[in-house]
Short mmCIF file of C-alpha atoms and ligand atoms in Angstrom, two decimals:
data_model
loop_
_atom_site.label_atom_id
_atom_site.label_comp_id
_atom_site.label_asym_id
_atom_site.label_seq_id
_atom_site.Cartn_x
_atom_site.Cartn_y
_atom_site.Cartn_z
CA MET A 203 2.50 2.88 -13.01
CA ALA A 204 -0.05 -0.06 -12.84
CA ASP A 205 -3.49 -0.55 -11.98
CA SER A 206 -3.03 -0.90 -8.14
CA ASN A 207 -3.15 1.50 -5.34
CA ALA A 208 -1.08 -1.11 -3.23
CA LEU A 209 1.59 -0.80 -5.93
CA GLU A 210 1.26 2.92 -6.14
CA GLY A 211 1.43 3.17 -2.50
CA LEU A 212 4.65 0.99 -2.35
CA THR A 213 6.13 3.00 -5.12
CA GLN A 214 5.65 6.25 -3.25
CA ALA A 215 6.95 4.73 -0.11
CA LEU A 216 10.15 3.62 -1.52
CA ARG A 217 10.85 7.10 -2.84
CA ARG A 218 11.68 7.81 0.86
CA LEU A 219 14.77 5.86 0.41
CA PRO A 220 17.82 8.30 -0.08
CA GLY A 221 18.97 8.35 -3.87
CA VAL A 222 15.73 6.74 -5.13
CA GLY A 223 13.64 8.70 -7.59
CA ALA A 224 10.15 7.86 -9.28
CA LYS A 225 11.69 5.54 -11.82
CA SER A 226 13.88 3.68 -9.58
CA ALA A 227 11.04 3.37 -6.88
CA ALA A 228 8.76 2.07 -9.73
CA ARG A 229 11.17 -0.60 -10.90
CA MET A 230 12.05 -1.70 -7.34
CA ALA A 231 8.21 -2.27 -6.64
CA PHE A 232 7.67 -3.92 -9.84
CA HIS A 233 10.86 -6.37 -9.29
CA LEU A 234 9.71 -7.06 -5.79
CA LEU A 235 6.17 -7.99 -6.61
CA GLN A 236 6.81 -9.85 -9.62
CA HIS A 237 10.16 -11.60 -8.78
CA ASP A 238 10.86 -11.52 -5.04
CA THR A 239 7.94 -11.37 -2.83
CA GLN A 240 10.13 -13.23 -0.21
CA GLY A 241 12.52 -10.30 -0.53
CA ALA A 242 9.92 -7.72 -0.17
CA LEU A 243 8.67 -9.50 3.20
CA GLN A 244 12.32 -9.72 4.42
CA ILE A 245 12.74 -6.06 3.92
CA ALA A 246 9.46 -5.35 5.67
CA ARG A 247 10.35 -7.48 8.69
CA ALA A 248 13.77 -6.05 8.80
CA LEU A 249 12.57 -2.55 8.79
CA GLU A 250 10.08 -3.18 11.52
CA HIS A 251 12.54 -5.06 13.77
CA ALA A 252 15.33 -2.45 13.22
CA VAL A 253 12.95 0.38 14.05
CA HIS A 254 11.80 -1.17 17.24
CA SER A 255 15.05 -2.67 18.46
CA VAL A 256 17.73 -0.04 17.54
CA LYS A 257 18.87 2.70 19.70
CA HIS A 258 21.85 4.87 20.42
CA CYS A 259 24.69 3.61 22.39
CA THR A 260 24.76 5.58 25.97
CA LEU A 261 28.49 6.21 25.51
CA CYS A 262 29.22 6.68 21.69
CA ASN A 263 25.97 7.54 20.41
CA THR A 264 26.25 4.97 17.65
CA LEU A 265 23.21 2.76 16.53
CA THR A 266 22.91 -0.46 18.75
CA GLU A 267 20.54 -2.70 20.28
CA LEU A 268 22.47 -2.61 23.53
CA ASP A 269 22.75 0.17 26.12
CA ILE A 270 26.35 0.09 25.51
CA CYS A 271 27.66 -1.07 22.16
CA SER A 272 30.33 -3.86 21.77
CA THR A 273 33.08 -1.30 21.09
CA CYS A 274 32.56 0.87 23.99
CA ALA A 275 32.30 -2.14 26.25
CA ASN A 276 35.43 -3.83 24.87
CA PRO A 277 37.99 -3.74 27.75
CA GLU A 278 40.92 -3.99 25.43
CA ARG A 279 40.09 -0.55 23.66
CA ASP A 280 42.46 2.41 24.67
CA ARG A 281 39.92 4.47 26.72
CA SER A 282 42.27 7.67 26.72
CA LYS A 283 41.48 8.21 23.07
CA LEU A 284 38.06 9.22 21.67
CA CYS A 285 37.70 9.47 17.89
CA VAL A 286 34.71 11.64 16.71
CA VAL A 287 33.08 10.50 13.38
CA GLU A 288 30.00 11.60 11.48
CA THR A 289 28.35 8.02 10.86
CA PRO A 290 28.75 4.51 11.74
CA ALA A 291 29.88 3.85 8.27
CA ASP A 292 32.80 6.42 8.92
CA GLN A 293 33.52 4.32 11.95
CA ALA A 294 33.52 1.11 10.29
CA ALA A 295 36.13 2.76 7.65
CA LEU A 296 38.46 3.57 10.28
CA GLU A 297 38.07 0.24 11.89
CA ARG A 298 39.11 -1.54 8.84
CA THR A 299 42.45 0.33 8.86
CA LEU A 300 43.41 -1.70 12.19
CA ALA A 301 45.41 1.38 12.95
CA TYR A 302 43.25 2.66 15.84
CA ARG A 303 42.53 1.02 19.09
CA GLY A 304 40.79 3.86 20.97
CA LEU A 305 37.14 4.48 21.37
CA TYR A 306 34.65 6.50 19.14
CA PHE A 307 31.87 8.86 19.44
CA VAL A 308 29.51 9.02 16.47
CA LEU A 309 27.73 12.28 15.92
CA MET A 310 25.14 10.59 13.62
CA GLY A 311 25.26 13.60 11.38
CA LYS A 312 27.08 16.84 10.84
CA LEU A 313 26.38 20.44 11.22
CA SER A 314 24.55 21.80 8.26
CA PRO A 315 23.21 25.22 8.72
CA LEU A 316 21.71 25.32 5.19
CA ASP A 317 19.65 22.19 5.82
CA GLY A 318 18.80 23.49 9.24
CA ILE A 319 20.84 20.94 11.14
CA GLY A 320 22.32 22.60 14.06
CA PRO A 321 24.14 21.50 17.16
CA HIS A 322 21.13 20.17 18.76
CA ASP A 323 20.33 17.95 15.83
CA ILE A 324 23.45 15.99 16.05
CA GLY A 325 25.30 14.54 19.09
CA LEU A 326 27.33 17.57 20.02
CA GLN A 327 26.07 18.12 23.58
CA LYS A 328 26.28 14.20 24.25
CA LEU A 329 30.02 14.59 23.13
CA PHE A 330 30.60 17.44 25.34
CA ASP A 331 28.98 15.86 28.35
CA ARG A 332 31.22 12.79 27.61
CA VAL A 333 34.33 14.70 27.46
CA VAL A 334 34.43 16.16 30.94
CA PRO A 335 38.04 16.29 32.08
CA ARG A 336 39.21 14.90 35.63
CA GLY A 337 37.54 17.34 38.11
CA ALA A 338 36.91 20.15 35.76
CA ARG A 339 33.71 21.16 37.57
CA GLY A 340 34.92 20.13 40.84
CA GLU A 341 32.25 17.32 40.99
CA PRO A 342 32.66 13.67 40.58
CA VAL A 343 33.12 12.33 37.18
CA THR A 344 31.97 9.02 35.70
CA ALA A 345 34.35 6.16 35.26
CA ASP A 346 34.05 6.50 31.57
CA ALA A 347 34.19 10.13 31.14
CA ARG A 348 37.28 10.74 33.22
CA GLU A 349 39.66 8.80 31.08
CA VAL A 350 39.45 10.65 27.75
CA GLN A 351 42.66 12.44 27.30
CA GLU A 352 42.64 13.01 23.39
CA VAL A 353 39.84 13.69 21.12
CA ILE A 354 40.66 12.94 17.63
CA LEU A 355 38.30 14.86 15.08
CA ALA A 356 37.69 12.48 12.43
CA THR A 357 34.74 14.35 10.74
CA ASN A 358 34.81 14.39 6.85
CA PHE A 359 36.99 16.77 5.02
CA THR A 360 33.99 18.59 3.43
CA GLY A 361 32.86 21.97 4.11
CA GLU A 362 30.26 20.83 6.69
CA GLY A 363 32.62 18.24 8.17
CA GLU A 364 35.48 20.80 8.76
CA ALA A 365 32.85 23.31 10.34
CA THR A 366 31.69 20.60 12.48
CA ALA A 367 35.34 19.83 13.49
CA HIS A 368 35.95 23.52 14.16
CA VAL A 369 32.88 23.87 16.36
CA ILE A 370 33.93 20.83 18.41
CA SER A 371 37.36 22.04 18.74
CA GLN A 372 36.51 25.54 19.93
CA ALA A 373 34.01 24.08 22.58
CA LEU A 374 36.61 21.79 23.99
CA ARG A 375 39.37 24.34 24.01
CA SER A 376 38.63 25.20 27.69
CA ARG A 377 38.82 21.83 28.94
CA SER A 378 42.20 19.94 29.69
CA VAL A 379 41.87 17.58 26.95
CA GLN A 380 44.03 17.25 23.74
CA VAL A 381 42.06 17.88 20.56
CA THR A 382 43.64 16.59 17.38
CA ARG A 383 42.36 16.35 13.62
CA LEU A 384 42.93 13.59 11.17
CA ALA A 385 46.05 14.60 8.94
CA ARG A 386 45.17 15.96 5.54
CA GLY A 387 46.36 12.91 3.78
CA VAL A 388 42.84 12.39 3.31
CA PRO A 389 41.84 14.15 -0.03
CA VAL A 390 39.85 17.39 0.59
CA GLY A 391 35.99 17.16 -0.56
CA SER A 392 35.94 13.51 -0.19
CA GLU A 393 34.19 11.29 2.36
CA LEU A 394 36.02 8.70 4.61
CA GLU A 395 33.72 5.95 3.52
CA TYR A 396 35.17 6.00 0.03
CA VAL A 397 38.77 6.65 0.80
CA ASP A 398 41.36 3.76 0.53
CA LEU A 399 42.72 2.19 3.73
CA GLY A 400 46.08 3.14 3.25
CA THR A 401 45.39 6.79 3.10
CA ILE A 402 43.07 6.67 6.19
CA ALA A 403 45.74 4.88 8.13
CA HIS A 404 48.55 7.28 7.03
CA ALA A 405 46.21 10.32 8.17
CA LEU A 406 45.47 8.67 11.35
CA VAL A 407 49.38 8.40 12.14
CA ASP A 408 49.95 11.93 11.06
CA ARG A 409 46.92 13.17 13.06
CA ARG A 410 47.80 16.92 14.16
CA MET B 947 28.59 -1.11 9.84
CA ALA B 948 27.43 -0.42 13.28
CA ASP B 949 26.91 -2.63 16.33
CA SER B 950 23.51 -3.88 15.80
CA ASN B 951 22.25 -7.29 14.26
CA ALA B 952 19.06 -5.45 13.45
CA LEU B 953 20.76 -2.69 11.48
CA GLU B 954 23.04 -5.38 9.67
CA GLY B 955 19.86 -7.57 9.04
CA LEU B 956 18.26 -4.35 7.51
CA THR B 957 21.24 -3.52 5.38
CA GLN B 958 21.39 -7.05 4.06
CA ALA B 959 17.69 -7.00 3.43
CA LEU B 960 17.75 -3.65 1.54
CA ARG B 961 20.37 -5.31 -0.81
CA ARG B 962 17.61 -7.36 -2.29
CA LEU B 963 16.39 -4.12 -3.98
CA PRO B 964 17.56 -4.13 -7.66
CA GLY B 965 20.50 -1.63 -8.28
CA VAL B 966 21.19 -1.22 -4.42
CA GLY B 967 24.79 -2.47 -3.45
CA ALA B 968 26.25 -2.76 0.19
CA LYS B 969 27.18 0.83 0.50
CA SER B 970 23.89 1.95 -0.76
CA ALA B 971 22.20 -0.35 1.56
CA ALA B 972 24.13 0.81 4.56
CA ARG B 973 23.31 4.42 3.68
CA MET B 974 19.70 3.89 3.31
CA ALA B 975 19.53 1.88 6.62
CA PHE B 976 21.53 4.52 8.64
CA HIS B 977 19.22 7.28 7.06
CA LEU B 978 15.85 5.50 7.79
CA LEU B 979 17.03 4.53 11.34
CA GLN B 980 18.60 8.02 12.11
CA HIS B 981 16.38 10.45 10.19
CA ASP B 982 13.18 8.92 9.14
CA THR B 983 11.85 6.02 11.15
CA GLN B 984 8.40 7.11 10.04
CA GLY B 985 9.47 6.48 6.38
CA ALA B 986 10.94 3.16 7.37
CA LEU B 987 7.52 2.14 8.92
CA GLN B 988 5.77 3.40 5.96
CA ILE B 989 7.73 1.22 3.53
CA ALA B 990 7.40 -1.71 5.80
CA ARG B 991 3.63 -1.48 5.74
CA ALA B 992 3.40 -0.66 2.03
CA LEU B 993 5.52 -3.75 1.27
CA GLU B 994 3.36 -6.11 3.52
CA HIS B 995 0.07 -4.59 1.94
CA ALA B 996 1.19 -4.91 -1.64
CA VAL B 997 2.54 -8.47 -1.15
CA HIS B 998 -0.71 -9.42 0.08
CA SER B 999 -3.13 -7.68 -2.00
CA VAL B 1000 -1.59 -7.37 -5.48
CA LYS B 1001 -2.28 -10.08 -7.97
CA HIS B 1002 -2.23 -10.49 -11.73
CA CYS B 1003 -5.14 -9.26 -13.98
CA THR B 1004 -7.14 -12.22 -15.43
CA LEU B 1005 -7.01 -10.63 -18.79
CA CYS B 1006 -3.87 -8.60 -19.45
CA ASN B 1007 -1.43 -10.13 -16.65
CA THR B 1008 -0.50 -6.56 -15.10
CA LEU B 1009 -0.26 -6.12 -11.33
CA THR B 1010 -3.74 -5.11 -9.82
CA GLU B 1011 -5.74 -5.58 -6.67
CA LEU B 1012 -8.68 -6.62 -8.72
CA ASP B 1013 -9.64 -9.67 -11.00
CA ILE B 1014 -9.65 -7.54 -14.03
CA CYS B 1015 -7.70 -4.34 -13.98
CA SER B 1016 -9.42 -0.93 -14.81
CA THR B 1017 -7.89 -0.61 -18.39
CA CYS B 1018 -9.26 -4.18 -19.40
CA ALA B 1019 -12.78 -3.30 -17.75
CA ASN B 1020 -12.93 0.11 -19.51
CA PRO B 1021 -15.80 -0.15 -22.14
CA GLU B 1022 -14.23 2.71 -24.21
CA ARG B 1023 -11.09 0.82 -25.08
CA ASP B 1024 -10.85 -0.69 -28.54
CA ARG B 1025 -11.00 -4.47 -27.88
CA SER B 1026 -9.88 -5.54 -31.27
CA LYS B 1027 -6.29 -4.43 -30.60
CA LEU B 1028 -4.07 -5.89 -28.01
CA CYS B 1029 -0.70 -4.28 -27.39
CA VAL B 1030 2.00 -6.57 -25.82
CA VAL B 1031 4.36 -4.89 -23.30
CA GLU B 1032 7.08 -6.24 -21.13
CA THR B 1033 6.26 -4.40 -17.96
CA PRO B 1034 3.66 -2.02 -16.39
CA ALA B 1035 6.11 0.75 -16.78
CA ASP B 1036 6.16 0.15 -20.53
CA GLN B 1037 2.33 0.29 -20.63
CA ALA B 1038 2.40 3.50 -18.66
CA ALA B 1039 4.88 4.88 -21.30
CA LEU B 1040 2.52 4.03 -24.01
CA GLU B 1041 -0.55 5.41 -22.30
CA ARG B 1042 1.24 8.88 -21.83
CA THR B 1043 1.44 9.18 -25.55
CA LEU B 1044 -2.29 9.24 -25.84
CA ALA B 1045 -1.92 7.65 -29.08
CA TYR B 1046 -3.39 4.21 -28.32
CA ARG B 1047 -6.74 3.07 -27.11
CA GLY B 1048 -6.49 -0.54 -27.43
CA LEU B 1049 -6.00 -3.08 -24.69
CA TYR B 1050 -2.69 -4.49 -23.32
CA PHE B 1051 -1.12 -7.57 -22.42
CA VAL B 1052 1.73 -7.30 -19.99
CA LEU B 1053 4.23 -10.24 -20.00
CA MET B 1054 5.72 -9.24 -16.69
CA GLY B 1055 9.33 -9.88 -18.13
CA LYS B 1056 11.04 -11.00 -21.39
CA LEU B 1057 12.72 -14.18 -22.73
CA SER B 1058 16.27 -14.30 -21.30
CA PRO B 1059 17.74 -17.58 -21.90
CA LEU B 1060 21.03 -16.40 -20.38
CA ASP B 1061 19.18 -15.67 -17.06
CA GLY B 1062 17.10 -18.88 -17.26
CA ILE B 1063 13.77 -17.06 -18.22
CA GLY B 1064 12.00 -19.12 -20.58
CA PRO B 1065 8.45 -19.11 -22.11
CA HIS B 1066 6.97 -20.48 -18.81
CA ASP B 1067 8.44 -17.78 -16.68
CA ILE B 1068 6.65 -15.05 -18.30
CA GLY B 1069 2.95 -14.57 -19.42
CA LEU B 1070 3.47 -16.20 -22.98
CA GLN B 1071 0.98 -18.94 -22.35
CA LYS B 1072 -1.43 -16.67 -20.93
CA LEU B 1073 -0.97 -14.42 -24.03
CA PHE B 1074 -1.48 -17.42 -26.35
CA ASP B 1075 -4.73 -18.59 -24.56
CA ARG B 1076 -5.96 -14.92 -24.81
CA VAL B 1077 -5.34 -14.48 -28.65
CA VAL B 1078 -7.62 -17.46 -29.74
CA PRO B 1079 -9.10 -16.22 -33.17
CA ARG B 1080 -12.86 -16.68 -34.01
CA GLY B 1081 -13.66 -20.33 -34.11
CA ALA B 1082 -10.00 -21.41 -34.72
CA ARG B 1083 -10.27 -24.59 -32.95
CA GLY B 1084 -13.67 -25.09 -33.81
CA GLU B 1085 -14.86 -24.48 -30.25
CA PRO B 1086 -16.67 -21.56 -28.56
CA VAL B 1087 -14.46 -18.76 -27.81
CA THR B 1088 -14.77 -16.40 -24.81
CA ALA B 1089 -16.19 -12.89 -25.14
CA ASP B 1090 -13.02 -11.33 -24.48
CA ALA B 1091 -10.63 -13.46 -26.43
CA ARG B 1092 -12.89 -13.51 -29.88
CA GLU B 1093 -12.32 -9.82 -30.25
CA VAL B 1094 -8.64 -9.60 -30.91
CA GLN B 1095 -7.95 -8.69 -34.42
CA GLU B 1096 -4.35 -7.29 -34.22
CA VAL B 1097 -1.65 -7.89 -31.85
CA ILE B 1098 0.87 -5.18 -31.60
CA LEU B 1099 4.43 -6.20 -30.25
CA ALA B 1100 5.71 -3.48 -28.07
CA THR B 1101 8.42 -5.43 -26.21
CA ASN B 1102 11.61 -3.14 -26.12
CA PHE B 1103 13.99 -2.89 -28.88
CA THR B 1104 16.76 -4.79 -27.00
CA GLY B 1105 18.15 -8.15 -27.96
CA GLU B 1106 15.83 -9.88 -25.41
CA GLY B 1107 12.83 -7.87 -26.37
CA GLU B 1108 13.45 -8.50 -30.05
CA ALA B 1109 13.67 -12.26 -29.36
CA THR B 1110 10.57 -12.10 -27.24
CA ALA B 1111 8.68 -10.39 -30.13
CA HIS B 1112 10.00 -13.07 -32.49
CA VAL B 1113 8.84 -15.97 -30.51
CA ILE B 1114 5.24 -14.54 -30.01
CA SER B 1115 5.04 -13.42 -33.85
CA GLN B 1116 5.96 -17.17 -34.68
CA ALA B 1117 3.66 -18.63 -32.30
CA LEU B 1118 0.84 -16.54 -33.63
CA ARG B 1119 1.38 -16.95 -37.23
CA SER B 1120 -0.85 -19.90 -37.63
CA ARG B 1121 -3.85 -18.04 -36.18
CA SER B 1122 -6.08 -15.71 -38.01
CA VAL B 1123 -4.86 -12.56 -36.23
CA GLN B 1124 -2.74 -9.69 -37.58
CA VAL B 1125 0.61 -9.44 -35.74
CA THR B 1126 2.31 -5.95 -35.97
CA ARG B 1127 5.65 -4.59 -34.36
CA LEU B 1128 6.11 -0.90 -33.23
CA ALA B 1129 8.01 1.16 -35.83
CA ARG B 1130 11.87 1.31 -35.37
CA GLY B 1131 11.45 4.85 -34.68
CA VAL B 1132 12.28 3.76 -31.15
CA PRO B 1133 16.16 4.02 -31.00
CA VAL B 1134 17.58 0.35 -31.06
CA GLY B 1135 19.05 -0.71 -27.55
CA SER B 1136 16.96 1.78 -25.59
CA GLU B 1137 13.88 0.82 -23.29
CA LEU B 1138 10.56 2.35 -23.83
CA GLU B 1139 10.31 3.65 -20.48
CA TYR B 1140 12.98 6.07 -21.15
CA VAL B 1141 12.09 7.26 -24.71
CA ASP B 1142 10.50 10.60 -25.27
CA LEU B 1143 6.80 10.54 -25.87
CA GLY B 1144 6.97 11.88 -29.34
CA THR B 1145 9.15 9.03 -30.42
CA ILE B 1146 6.94 6.51 -29.17
CA ALA B 1147 3.78 8.03 -30.56
CA HIS B 1148 5.57 8.05 -33.98
CA ALA B 1149 6.52 4.51 -33.59
CA LEU B 1150 3.06 3.63 -32.85
CA VAL B 1151 1.67 5.14 -35.77
CA ASP B 1152 4.03 3.46 -38.11
CA ARG B 1153 3.76 0.19 -36.76
CA ARG B 1154 4.60 -2.45 -39.23
ZN1 ZN C 1351 29.16 2.83 22.00
ZN1 ZN C 1352 -5.95 -6.03 -17.20
#
């Protein structure tokens, strides 16, 4: 857009942000360099820091800087319930309802065969390893794993979210753990992140 | 959104991008950390590099890594014409029409009293210094300045763009330079960047 390889490089780089096309990227680059170089440097530092410090919680798979995130480490959570969500944003939506005090498992994605996203690309195996019922394999179980008695599937009510829930449900069928699904109070085709709190709370109570 | 100060910091930082709200910023941060850490680092490096290497062209005020940008330095451009635009993106839109071979002056903004953006916040004084007519002050003029015979106002046809054009037009009235405005073939209320090339080319030919 202007006479600068650095500006062009920045515009190209910003296009890697989801939902940002060529025009938006050019506007962002222009805005940052002309009006907000401090903001530009803040973003750069935040990116570097996050990439180098954020990892996955050993227990629930969410993004965290700790080995075990604060939710999983909280002794006041009900460890018999494990709510499976697609993303940290979905978990945050459930938390805002104040209607759930159990633990979470964050898949960090959903099954999407058309996009080449299979069971190994999201946290499915980690979830299955987490949900080992008491003595199921005749071997000692970990303190955290043995307590899960109910897995609540809270993947989104989209085609891919439903398929993901189905696969998990099938895989856990042979284990002595109860598997429930959020009630369909959540409008079909929508994503949790954008649903009002009351609807989510109701769906949580009516889980089936 | 998740259990990470670094993630939260990144989400906050991304909100400094124009047009990015809380939800978009959270989605971007999640996407980069989960699926595209290479992209995250690329953006970080591009931001650092651009902030530290991009400056303003001495002659036309656009963003460039050189003292004088390649357009201003191009000996084949018609130095008697100076087209005033708001942003590099607007200049790029004009260039794509292939209907203009003169030089540019890039204001890097527009007058916007409501937002506290006055004459000193955009390149108005630099423009007036650039357009010194031959011997107007009885003093020697620079090689670049003495050649401008026509100033073409190509600010956007928005309220702020029109006001900016008006102020420039008034300020240059006393100098022996012709001041023209893009013809109103460009739909009122729109921004050059989003206008089709034919309309812009027509407006350029019909400048008044
Ligand atoms: Zn955790
Ligand atoms: Zn220039």
